[in-house]
Coordinates of N, CA and C in Angstrom, one line a residue:
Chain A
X1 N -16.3 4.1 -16.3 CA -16.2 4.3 -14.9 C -14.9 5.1 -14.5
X2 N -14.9 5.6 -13.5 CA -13.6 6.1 -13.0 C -12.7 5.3 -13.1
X3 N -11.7 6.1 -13.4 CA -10.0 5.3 -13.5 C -9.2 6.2 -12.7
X4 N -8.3 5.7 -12.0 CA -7.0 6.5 -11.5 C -5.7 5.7 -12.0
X5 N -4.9 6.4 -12.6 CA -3.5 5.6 -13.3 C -2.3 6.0 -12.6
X6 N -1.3 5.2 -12.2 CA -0.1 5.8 -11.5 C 1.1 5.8 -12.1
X7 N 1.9 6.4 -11.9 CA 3.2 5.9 -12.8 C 4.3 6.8 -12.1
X8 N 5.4 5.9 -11.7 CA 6.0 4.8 -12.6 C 5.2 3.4 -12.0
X9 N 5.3 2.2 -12.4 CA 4.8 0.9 -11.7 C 6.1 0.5 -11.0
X10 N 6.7 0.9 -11.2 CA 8.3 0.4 -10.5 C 9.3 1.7 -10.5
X11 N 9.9 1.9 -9.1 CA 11.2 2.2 -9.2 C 12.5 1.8 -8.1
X12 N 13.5 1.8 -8.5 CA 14.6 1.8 -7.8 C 15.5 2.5 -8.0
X13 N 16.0 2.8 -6.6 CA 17.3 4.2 -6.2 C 17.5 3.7 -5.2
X14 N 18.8 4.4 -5.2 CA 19.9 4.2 -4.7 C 19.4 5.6 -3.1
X15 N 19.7 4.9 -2.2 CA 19.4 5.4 -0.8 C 19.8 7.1 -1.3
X16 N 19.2 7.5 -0.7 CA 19.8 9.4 -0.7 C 19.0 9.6 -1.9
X17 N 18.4 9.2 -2.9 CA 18.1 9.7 -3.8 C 16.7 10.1 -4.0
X18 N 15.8 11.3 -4.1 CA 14.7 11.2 -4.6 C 13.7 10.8 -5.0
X19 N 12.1 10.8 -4.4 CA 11.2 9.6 -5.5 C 9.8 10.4 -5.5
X20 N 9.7 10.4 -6.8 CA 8.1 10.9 -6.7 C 7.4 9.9 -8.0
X21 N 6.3 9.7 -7.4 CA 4.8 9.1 -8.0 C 4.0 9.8 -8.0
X22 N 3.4 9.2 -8.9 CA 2.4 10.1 -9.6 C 0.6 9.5 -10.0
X23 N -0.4 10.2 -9.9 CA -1.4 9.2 -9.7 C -2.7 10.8 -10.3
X24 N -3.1 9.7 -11.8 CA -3.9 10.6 -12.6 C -5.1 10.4 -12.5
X25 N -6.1 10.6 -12.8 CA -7.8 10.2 -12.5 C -8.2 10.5 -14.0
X26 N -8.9 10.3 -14.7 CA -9.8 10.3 -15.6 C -11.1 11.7 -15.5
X27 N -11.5 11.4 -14.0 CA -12.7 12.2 -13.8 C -12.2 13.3 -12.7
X28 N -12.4 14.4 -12.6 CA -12.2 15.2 -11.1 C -12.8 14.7 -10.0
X29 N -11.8 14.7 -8.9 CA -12.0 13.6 -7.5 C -12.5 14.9 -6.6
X30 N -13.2 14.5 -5.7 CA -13.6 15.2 -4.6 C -11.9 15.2 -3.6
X31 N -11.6 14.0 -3.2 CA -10.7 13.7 -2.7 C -9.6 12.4 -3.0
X32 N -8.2 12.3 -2.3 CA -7.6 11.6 -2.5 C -6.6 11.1 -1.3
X33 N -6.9 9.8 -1.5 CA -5.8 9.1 -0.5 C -4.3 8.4 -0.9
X34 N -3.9 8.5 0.3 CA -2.5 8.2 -0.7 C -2.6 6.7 0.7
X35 N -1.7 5.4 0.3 CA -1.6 4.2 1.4 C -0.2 4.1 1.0
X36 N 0.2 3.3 2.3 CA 1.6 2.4 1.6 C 1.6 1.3 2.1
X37 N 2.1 0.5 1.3 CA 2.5 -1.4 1.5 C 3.7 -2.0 1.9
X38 N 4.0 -2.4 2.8 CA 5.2 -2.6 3.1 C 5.2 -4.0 2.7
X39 N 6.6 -4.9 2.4 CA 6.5 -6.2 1.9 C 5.8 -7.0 3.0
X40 N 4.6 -7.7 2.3 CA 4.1 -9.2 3.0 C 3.2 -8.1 3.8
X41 N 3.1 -7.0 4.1 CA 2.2 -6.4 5.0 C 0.7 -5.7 4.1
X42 N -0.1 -5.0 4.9 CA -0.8 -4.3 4.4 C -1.3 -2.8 4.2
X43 N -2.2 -2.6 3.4 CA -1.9 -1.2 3.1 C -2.4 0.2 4.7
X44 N -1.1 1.0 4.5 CA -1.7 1.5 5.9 C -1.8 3.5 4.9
X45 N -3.0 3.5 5.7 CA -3.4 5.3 5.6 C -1.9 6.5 5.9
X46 N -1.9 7.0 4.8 CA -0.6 8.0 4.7 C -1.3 9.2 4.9
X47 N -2.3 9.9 4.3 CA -2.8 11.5 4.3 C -3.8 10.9 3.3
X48 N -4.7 12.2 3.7 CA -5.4 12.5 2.7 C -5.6 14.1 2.3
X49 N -5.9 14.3 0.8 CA -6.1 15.8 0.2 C -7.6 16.0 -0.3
X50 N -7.8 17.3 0.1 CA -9.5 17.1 0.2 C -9.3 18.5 -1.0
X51 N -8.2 19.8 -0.9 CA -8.8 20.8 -1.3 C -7.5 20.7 -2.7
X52 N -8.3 22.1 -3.7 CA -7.5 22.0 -5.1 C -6.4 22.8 -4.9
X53 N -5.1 22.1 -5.5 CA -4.1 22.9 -5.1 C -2.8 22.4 -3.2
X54 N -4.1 21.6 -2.9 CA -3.2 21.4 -1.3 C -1.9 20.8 -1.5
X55 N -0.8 21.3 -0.3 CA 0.5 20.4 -0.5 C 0.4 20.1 0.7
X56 N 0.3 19.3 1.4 CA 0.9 18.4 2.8 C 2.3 17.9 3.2
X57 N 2.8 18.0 4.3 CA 4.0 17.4 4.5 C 4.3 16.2 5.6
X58 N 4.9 15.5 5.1 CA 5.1 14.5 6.9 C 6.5 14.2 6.4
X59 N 7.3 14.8 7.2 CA 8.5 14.7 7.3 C 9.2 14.9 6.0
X60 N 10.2 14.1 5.4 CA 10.7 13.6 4.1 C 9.0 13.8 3.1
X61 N 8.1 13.1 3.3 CA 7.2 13.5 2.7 C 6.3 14.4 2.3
X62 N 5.9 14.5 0.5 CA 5.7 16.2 0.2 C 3.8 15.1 -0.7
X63 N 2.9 15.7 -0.5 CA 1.7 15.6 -1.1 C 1.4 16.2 -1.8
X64 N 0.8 16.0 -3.0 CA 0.6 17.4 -3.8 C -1.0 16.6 -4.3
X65 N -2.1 18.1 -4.3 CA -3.3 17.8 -5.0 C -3.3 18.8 -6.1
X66 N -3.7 18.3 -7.7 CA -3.6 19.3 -8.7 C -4.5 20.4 -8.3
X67 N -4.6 21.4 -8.9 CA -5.2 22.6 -9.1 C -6.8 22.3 -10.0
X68 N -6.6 21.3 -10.4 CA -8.0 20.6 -11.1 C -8.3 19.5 -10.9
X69 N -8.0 18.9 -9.7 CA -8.4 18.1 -8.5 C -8.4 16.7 -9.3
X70 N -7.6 16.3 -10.4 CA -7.3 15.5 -11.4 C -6.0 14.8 -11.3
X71 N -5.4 15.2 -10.2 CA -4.1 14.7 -10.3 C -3.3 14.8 -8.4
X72 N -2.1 13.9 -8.2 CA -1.6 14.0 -7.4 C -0.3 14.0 -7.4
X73 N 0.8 13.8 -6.3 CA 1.9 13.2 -6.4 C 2.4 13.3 -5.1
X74 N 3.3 12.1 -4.9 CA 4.0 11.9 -3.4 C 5.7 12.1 -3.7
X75 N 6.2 12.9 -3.1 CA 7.4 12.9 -3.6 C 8.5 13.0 -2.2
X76 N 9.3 11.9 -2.1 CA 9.7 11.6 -0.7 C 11.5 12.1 -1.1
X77 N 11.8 12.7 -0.4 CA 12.9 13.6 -0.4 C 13.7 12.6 0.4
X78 N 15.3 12.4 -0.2 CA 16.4 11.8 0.3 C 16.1 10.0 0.8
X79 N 15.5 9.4 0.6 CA 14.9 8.0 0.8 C 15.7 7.1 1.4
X80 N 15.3 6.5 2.2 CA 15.8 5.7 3.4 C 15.1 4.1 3.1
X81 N 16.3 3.5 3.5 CA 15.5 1.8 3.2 C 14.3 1.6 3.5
X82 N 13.8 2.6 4.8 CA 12.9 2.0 5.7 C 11.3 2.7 4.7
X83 N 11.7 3.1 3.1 CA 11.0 3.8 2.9 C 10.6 2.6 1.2
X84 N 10.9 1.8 1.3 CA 10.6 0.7 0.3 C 9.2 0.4 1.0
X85 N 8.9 -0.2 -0.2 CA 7.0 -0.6 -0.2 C 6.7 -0.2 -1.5
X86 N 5.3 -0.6 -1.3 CA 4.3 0.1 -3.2 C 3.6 1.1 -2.2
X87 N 3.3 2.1 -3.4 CA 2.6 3.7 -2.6 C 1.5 3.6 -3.4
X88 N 0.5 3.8 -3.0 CA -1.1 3.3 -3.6 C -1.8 5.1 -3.4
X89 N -2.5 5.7 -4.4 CA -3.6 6.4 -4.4 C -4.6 6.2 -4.5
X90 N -5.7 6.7 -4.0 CA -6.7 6.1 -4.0 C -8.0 7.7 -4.0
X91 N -8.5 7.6 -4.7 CA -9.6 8.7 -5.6 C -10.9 8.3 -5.3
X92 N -11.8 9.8 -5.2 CA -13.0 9.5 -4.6 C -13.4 10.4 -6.1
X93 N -14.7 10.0 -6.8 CA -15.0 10.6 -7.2 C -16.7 11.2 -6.9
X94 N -16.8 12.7 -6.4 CA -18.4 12.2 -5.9 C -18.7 11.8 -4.5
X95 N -19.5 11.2 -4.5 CA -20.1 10.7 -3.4 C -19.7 8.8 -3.6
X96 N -18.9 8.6 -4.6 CA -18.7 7.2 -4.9 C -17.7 6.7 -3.8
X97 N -17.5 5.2 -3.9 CA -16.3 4.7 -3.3 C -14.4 5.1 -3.7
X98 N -14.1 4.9 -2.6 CA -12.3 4.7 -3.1 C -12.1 4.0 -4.3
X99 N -11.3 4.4 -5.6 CA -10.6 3.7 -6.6 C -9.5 4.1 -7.0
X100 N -8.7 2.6 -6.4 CA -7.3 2.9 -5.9 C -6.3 2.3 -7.2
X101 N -5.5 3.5 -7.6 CA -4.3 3.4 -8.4 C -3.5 1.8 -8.9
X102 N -2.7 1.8 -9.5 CA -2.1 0.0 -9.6 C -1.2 -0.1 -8.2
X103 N -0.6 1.2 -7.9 CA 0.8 1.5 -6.9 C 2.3 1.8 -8.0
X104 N 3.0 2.4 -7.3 CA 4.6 2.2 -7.6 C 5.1 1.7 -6.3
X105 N 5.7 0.4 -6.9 CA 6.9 -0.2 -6.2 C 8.3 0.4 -6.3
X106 N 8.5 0.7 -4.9 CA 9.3 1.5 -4.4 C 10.6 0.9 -3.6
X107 N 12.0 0.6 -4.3 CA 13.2 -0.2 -3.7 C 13.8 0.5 -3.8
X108 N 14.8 0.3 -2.6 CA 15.8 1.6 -2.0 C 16.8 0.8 -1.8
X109 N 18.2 1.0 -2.5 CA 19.4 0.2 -2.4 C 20.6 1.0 -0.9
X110 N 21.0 0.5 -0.1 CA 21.7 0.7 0.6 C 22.8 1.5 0.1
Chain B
X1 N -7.4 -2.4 21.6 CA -6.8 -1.9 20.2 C -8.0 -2.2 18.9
X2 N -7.5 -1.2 18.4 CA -8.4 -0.7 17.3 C -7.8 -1.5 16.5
X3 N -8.9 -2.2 15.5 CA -8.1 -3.2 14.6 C -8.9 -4.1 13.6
X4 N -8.8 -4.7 12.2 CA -9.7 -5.4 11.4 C -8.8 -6.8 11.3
X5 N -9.5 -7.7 11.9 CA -9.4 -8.9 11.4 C -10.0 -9.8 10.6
X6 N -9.1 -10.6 9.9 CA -9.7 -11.8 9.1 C -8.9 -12.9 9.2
X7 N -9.8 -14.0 8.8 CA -9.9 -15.3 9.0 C -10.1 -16.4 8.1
X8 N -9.5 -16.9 7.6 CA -8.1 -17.6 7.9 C -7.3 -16.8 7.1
X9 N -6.0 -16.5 7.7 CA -5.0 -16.1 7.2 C -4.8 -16.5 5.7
X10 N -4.4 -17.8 5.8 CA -3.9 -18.3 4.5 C -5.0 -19.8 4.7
X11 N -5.0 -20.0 3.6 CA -6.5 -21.2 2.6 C -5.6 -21.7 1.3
X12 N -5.9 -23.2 1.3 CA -5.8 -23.6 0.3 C -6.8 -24.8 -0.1
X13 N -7.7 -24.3 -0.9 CA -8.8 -25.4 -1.0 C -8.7 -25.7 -2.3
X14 N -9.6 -26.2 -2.8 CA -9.9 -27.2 -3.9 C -11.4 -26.5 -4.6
X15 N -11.1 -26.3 -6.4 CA -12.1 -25.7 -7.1 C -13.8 -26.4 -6.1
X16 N -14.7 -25.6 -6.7 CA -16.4 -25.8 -5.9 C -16.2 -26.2 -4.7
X17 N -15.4 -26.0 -3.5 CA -15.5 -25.9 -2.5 C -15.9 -24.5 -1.8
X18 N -17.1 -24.8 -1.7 CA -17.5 -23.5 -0.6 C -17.1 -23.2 0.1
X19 N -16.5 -21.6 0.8 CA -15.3 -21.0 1.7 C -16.2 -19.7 1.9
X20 N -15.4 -19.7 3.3 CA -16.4 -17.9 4.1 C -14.9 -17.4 4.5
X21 N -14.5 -16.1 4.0 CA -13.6 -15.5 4.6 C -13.9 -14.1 6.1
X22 N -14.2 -14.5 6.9 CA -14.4 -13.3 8.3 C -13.6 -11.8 8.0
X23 N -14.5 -11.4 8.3 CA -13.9 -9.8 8.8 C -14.5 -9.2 9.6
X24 N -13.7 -8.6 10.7 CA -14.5 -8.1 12.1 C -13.8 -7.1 12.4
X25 N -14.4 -5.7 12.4 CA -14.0 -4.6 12.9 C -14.1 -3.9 14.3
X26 N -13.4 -3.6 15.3 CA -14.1 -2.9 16.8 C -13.9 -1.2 16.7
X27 N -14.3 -0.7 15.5 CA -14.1 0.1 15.3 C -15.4 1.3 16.0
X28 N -16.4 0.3 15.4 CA -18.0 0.8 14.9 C -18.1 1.6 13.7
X29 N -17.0 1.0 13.2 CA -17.3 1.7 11.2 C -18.3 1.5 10.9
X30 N -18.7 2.6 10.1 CA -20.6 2.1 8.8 C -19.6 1.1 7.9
X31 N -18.6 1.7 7.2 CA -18.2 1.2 6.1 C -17.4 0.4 6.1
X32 N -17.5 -1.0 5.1 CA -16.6 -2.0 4.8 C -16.5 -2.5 3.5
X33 N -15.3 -3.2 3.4 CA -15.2 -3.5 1.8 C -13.8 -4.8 2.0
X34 N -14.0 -4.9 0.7 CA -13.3 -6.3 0.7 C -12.7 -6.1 -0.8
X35 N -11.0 -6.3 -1.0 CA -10.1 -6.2 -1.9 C -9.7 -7.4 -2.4
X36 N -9.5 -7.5 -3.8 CA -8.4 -8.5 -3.8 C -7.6 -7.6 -4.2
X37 N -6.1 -8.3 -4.2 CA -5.2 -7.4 -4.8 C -4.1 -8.8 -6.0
X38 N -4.1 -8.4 -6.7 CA -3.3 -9.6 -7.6 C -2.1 -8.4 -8.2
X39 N -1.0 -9.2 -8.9 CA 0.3 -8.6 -8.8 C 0.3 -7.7 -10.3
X40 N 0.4 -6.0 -10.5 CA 0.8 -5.8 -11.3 C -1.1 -5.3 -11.1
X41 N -1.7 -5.6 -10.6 CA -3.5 -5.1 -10.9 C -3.9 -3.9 -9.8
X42 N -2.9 -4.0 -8.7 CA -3.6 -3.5 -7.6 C -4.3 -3.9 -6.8
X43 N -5.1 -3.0 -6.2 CA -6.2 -3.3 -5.2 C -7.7 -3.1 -5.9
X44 N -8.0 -4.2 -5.7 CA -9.7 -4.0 -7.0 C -10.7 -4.3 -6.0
X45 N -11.8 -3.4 -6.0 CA -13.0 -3.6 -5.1 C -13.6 -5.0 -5.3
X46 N -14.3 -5.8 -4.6 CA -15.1 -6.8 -4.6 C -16.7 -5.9 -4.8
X47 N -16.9 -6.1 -3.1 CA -17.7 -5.6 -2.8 C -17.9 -4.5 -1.5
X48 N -18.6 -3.8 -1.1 CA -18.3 -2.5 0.1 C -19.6 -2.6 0.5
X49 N -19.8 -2.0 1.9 CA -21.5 -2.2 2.4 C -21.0 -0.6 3.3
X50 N -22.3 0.2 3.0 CA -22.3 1.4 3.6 C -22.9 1.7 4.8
X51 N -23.4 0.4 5.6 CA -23.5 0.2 6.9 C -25.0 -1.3 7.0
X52 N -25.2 -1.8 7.9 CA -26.1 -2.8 7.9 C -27.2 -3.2 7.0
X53 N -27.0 -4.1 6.7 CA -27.7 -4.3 5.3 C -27.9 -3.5 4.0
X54 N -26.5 -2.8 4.2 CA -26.6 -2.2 2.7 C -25.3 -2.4 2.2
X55 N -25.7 -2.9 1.2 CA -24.0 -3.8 0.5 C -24.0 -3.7 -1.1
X56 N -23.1 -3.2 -2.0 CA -22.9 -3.3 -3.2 C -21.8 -3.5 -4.1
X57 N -22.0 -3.9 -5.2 CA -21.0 -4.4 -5.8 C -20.0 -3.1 -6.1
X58 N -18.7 -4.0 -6.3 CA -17.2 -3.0 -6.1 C -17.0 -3.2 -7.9
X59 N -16.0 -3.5 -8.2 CA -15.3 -3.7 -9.9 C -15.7 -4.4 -10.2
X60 N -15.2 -5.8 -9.4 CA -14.9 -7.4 -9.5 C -16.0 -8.3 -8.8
X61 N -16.9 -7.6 -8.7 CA -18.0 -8.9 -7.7 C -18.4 -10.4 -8.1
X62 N -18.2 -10.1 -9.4 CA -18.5 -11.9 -9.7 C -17.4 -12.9 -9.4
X63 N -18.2 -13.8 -8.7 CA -18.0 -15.1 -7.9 C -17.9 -15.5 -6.6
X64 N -18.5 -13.9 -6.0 CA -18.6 -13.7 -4.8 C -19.7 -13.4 -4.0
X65 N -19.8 -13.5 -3.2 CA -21.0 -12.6 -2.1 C -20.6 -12.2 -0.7
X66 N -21.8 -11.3 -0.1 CA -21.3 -10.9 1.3 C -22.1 -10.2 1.5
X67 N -22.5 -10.6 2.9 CA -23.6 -10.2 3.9 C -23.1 -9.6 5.2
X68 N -24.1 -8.1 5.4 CA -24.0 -7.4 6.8 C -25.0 -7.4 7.5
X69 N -24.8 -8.6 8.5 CA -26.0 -8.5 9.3 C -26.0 -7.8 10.5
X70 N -24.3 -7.8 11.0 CA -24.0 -6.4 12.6 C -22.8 -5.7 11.0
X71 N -23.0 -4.9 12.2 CA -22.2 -4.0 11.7 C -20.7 -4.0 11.6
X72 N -20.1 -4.8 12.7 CA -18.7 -5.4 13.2 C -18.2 -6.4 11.9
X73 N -19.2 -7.2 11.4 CA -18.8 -8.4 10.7 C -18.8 -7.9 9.0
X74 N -18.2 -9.1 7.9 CA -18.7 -8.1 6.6 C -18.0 -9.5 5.9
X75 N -18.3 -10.8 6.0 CA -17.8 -11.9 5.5 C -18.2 -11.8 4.2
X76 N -17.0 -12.6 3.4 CA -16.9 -12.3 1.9 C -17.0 -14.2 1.6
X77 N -17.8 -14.4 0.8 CA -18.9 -15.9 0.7 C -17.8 -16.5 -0.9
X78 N -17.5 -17.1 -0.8 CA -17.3 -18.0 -2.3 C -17.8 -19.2 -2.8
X79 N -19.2 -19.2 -3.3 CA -19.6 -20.4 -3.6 C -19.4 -21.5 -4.1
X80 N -18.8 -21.2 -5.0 CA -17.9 -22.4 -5.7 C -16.4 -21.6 -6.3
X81 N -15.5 -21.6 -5.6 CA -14.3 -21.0 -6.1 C -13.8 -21.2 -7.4
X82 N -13.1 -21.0 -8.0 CA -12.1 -21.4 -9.0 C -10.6 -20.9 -9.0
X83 N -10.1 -21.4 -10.0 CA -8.6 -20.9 -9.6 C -8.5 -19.7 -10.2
X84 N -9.2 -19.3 -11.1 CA -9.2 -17.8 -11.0 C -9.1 -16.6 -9.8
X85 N -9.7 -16.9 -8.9 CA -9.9 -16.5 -7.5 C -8.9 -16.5 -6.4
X86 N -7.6 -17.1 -7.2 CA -6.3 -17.2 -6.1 C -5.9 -15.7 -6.4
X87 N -5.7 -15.4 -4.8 CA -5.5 -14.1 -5.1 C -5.4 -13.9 -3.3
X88 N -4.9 -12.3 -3.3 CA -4.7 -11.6 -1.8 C -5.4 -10.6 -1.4
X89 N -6.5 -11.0 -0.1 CA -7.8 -10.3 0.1 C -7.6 -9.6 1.7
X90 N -8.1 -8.8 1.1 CA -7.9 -7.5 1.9 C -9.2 -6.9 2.4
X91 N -9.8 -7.3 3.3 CA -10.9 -6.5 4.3 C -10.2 -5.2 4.9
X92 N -11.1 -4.1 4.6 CA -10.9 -2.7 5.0 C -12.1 -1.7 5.8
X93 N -12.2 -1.0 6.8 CA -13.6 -0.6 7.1 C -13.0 0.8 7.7
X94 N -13.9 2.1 7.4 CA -13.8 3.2 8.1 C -15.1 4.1 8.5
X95 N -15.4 4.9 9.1 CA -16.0 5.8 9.0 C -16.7 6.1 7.8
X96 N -17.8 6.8 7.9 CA -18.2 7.4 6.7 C -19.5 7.8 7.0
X97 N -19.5 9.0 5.6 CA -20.7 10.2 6.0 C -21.2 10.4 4.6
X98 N -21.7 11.4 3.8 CA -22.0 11.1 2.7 C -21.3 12.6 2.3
X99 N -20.5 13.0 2.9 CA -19.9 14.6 2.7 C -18.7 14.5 3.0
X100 N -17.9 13.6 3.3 CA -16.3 13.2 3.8 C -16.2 11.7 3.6
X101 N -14.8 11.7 3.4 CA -14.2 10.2 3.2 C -13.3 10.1 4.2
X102 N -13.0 8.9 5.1 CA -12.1 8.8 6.1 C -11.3 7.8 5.7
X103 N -9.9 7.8 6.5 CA -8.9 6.7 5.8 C -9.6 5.2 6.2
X104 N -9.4 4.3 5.6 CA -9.1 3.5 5.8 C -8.5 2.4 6.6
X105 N -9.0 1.6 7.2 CA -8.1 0.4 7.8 C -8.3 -1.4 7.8
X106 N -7.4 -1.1 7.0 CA -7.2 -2.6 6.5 C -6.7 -3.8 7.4
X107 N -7.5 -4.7 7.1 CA -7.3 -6.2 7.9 C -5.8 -6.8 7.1
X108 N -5.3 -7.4 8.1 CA -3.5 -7.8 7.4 C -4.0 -9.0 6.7
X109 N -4.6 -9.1 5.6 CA -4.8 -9.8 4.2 C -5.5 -11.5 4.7
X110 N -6.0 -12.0 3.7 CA -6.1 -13.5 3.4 C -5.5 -14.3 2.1
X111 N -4.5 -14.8 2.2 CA -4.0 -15.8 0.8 C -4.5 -16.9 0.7
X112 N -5.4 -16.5 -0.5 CA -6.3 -17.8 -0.9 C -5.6 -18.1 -2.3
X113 N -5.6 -20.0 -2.0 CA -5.0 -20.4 -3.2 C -6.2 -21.7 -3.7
X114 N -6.8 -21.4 -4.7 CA -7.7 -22.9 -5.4 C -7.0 -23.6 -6.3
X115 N -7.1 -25.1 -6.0 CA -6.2 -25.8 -6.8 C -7.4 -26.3 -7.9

């Protein structure tokens, strides 16, 4: 069955510093969703990438869909406490359901 | 307000005790689904229903069930629990067409613990 793998499962940095995750699929996805979890809370809708090659932005945040619709990454520029949580992707393959990544856990030191 | 709830928050029952966990959407979503998420696993399908009375299994569906009889509702059934089954459940419902996927919105979890 479809697999999506993410890596890293963990990181921590130091506030101001850079972060990107990364989230591979096994199979070519139609589309991809990216979530994020904040502690004790639950997972809320960040973007989604429908076309090969798209980059999206929201703010500090940069989206990337591969060029062979097999790959993504979220890469959040300069990181602010308020930017801790696990960052979940989540892969369509087809006409199938969401199947969503493990996450990277994301800790931001003051 | 737009919004997915479930019911009971937090559970702690005792193995072969039968338990109904609620989920109610005012969205008018077709689609719903129900997660667990355990630590280091992620978010793993149970089961998803693609609008009234059509419901199928997700990764993980054994030891579970779940019936759509309105469309609003999408209760996830445990017949006889085990402690395998402690875990953090996540009802989610959106939109859906068979040519686009819409985000998601998730109910703020249930912590179920079987002793």
């Amino acid at each position: 069955g479809q697999q999506v793998m993410q890596i890293p499962q963990y990181q921590h940095v130091q506030e101001g510093e850079d972060f990107t995750t990364y989230c591979n699929s096994s199979t070519t996805l139609s589309n991809i969703q990216w979530y994020k979890q904040r502690p004790g809370g639950h997972p809320v809708f960040l973007i989604q990438l429908v076309k090969s090659g798209e980059v999206k932005k929201q703010k500090r945040l940069t989206f990337q869909f591969g060029e062979a619709k097999k790959n993504s990454s979220l890469h959040i520029t300069a990181t602010q406490t308020t930017d801790v949580g696990t960052y979940f992707c989540a892969g369509r393959e087809g006409y199938s359901t969401l199947t969503f990544g493990k996450g990277t856990m994301l800790l931001v030191s003051p | 307000e737009a919004q997915v709830t479930q019911n009971p928050r937090y559970l702690i029952t005792v193995t072969g005790k039968k338990l109904t966990v609620t989920c109610s959407q005012n969205m008018n979503h077709e689609y719903m689904s129900w997660y667990r998420q355990d630590p280091g696993l992620g978010l793993r399908q149970i089961y998803y229903s693609m609008n009234v009375e059509v419901t199928d299994k997700g990764d993980v569906p054994e030891g579970y069930k779940v019936s759509r009889k309105e469309k609003r509702n999408f209760p996830l059934i445990l017949e006889s629990p085990s402690p395998n089954q402690t875990s953090l459940y996540f009802c989610a419902s959106s939109l859906w067409t068979v040519s686009s996927y819409n985000e998601q919105f998730f109910g703020p979890g249930t912590r179920l613990t079987v002793l």
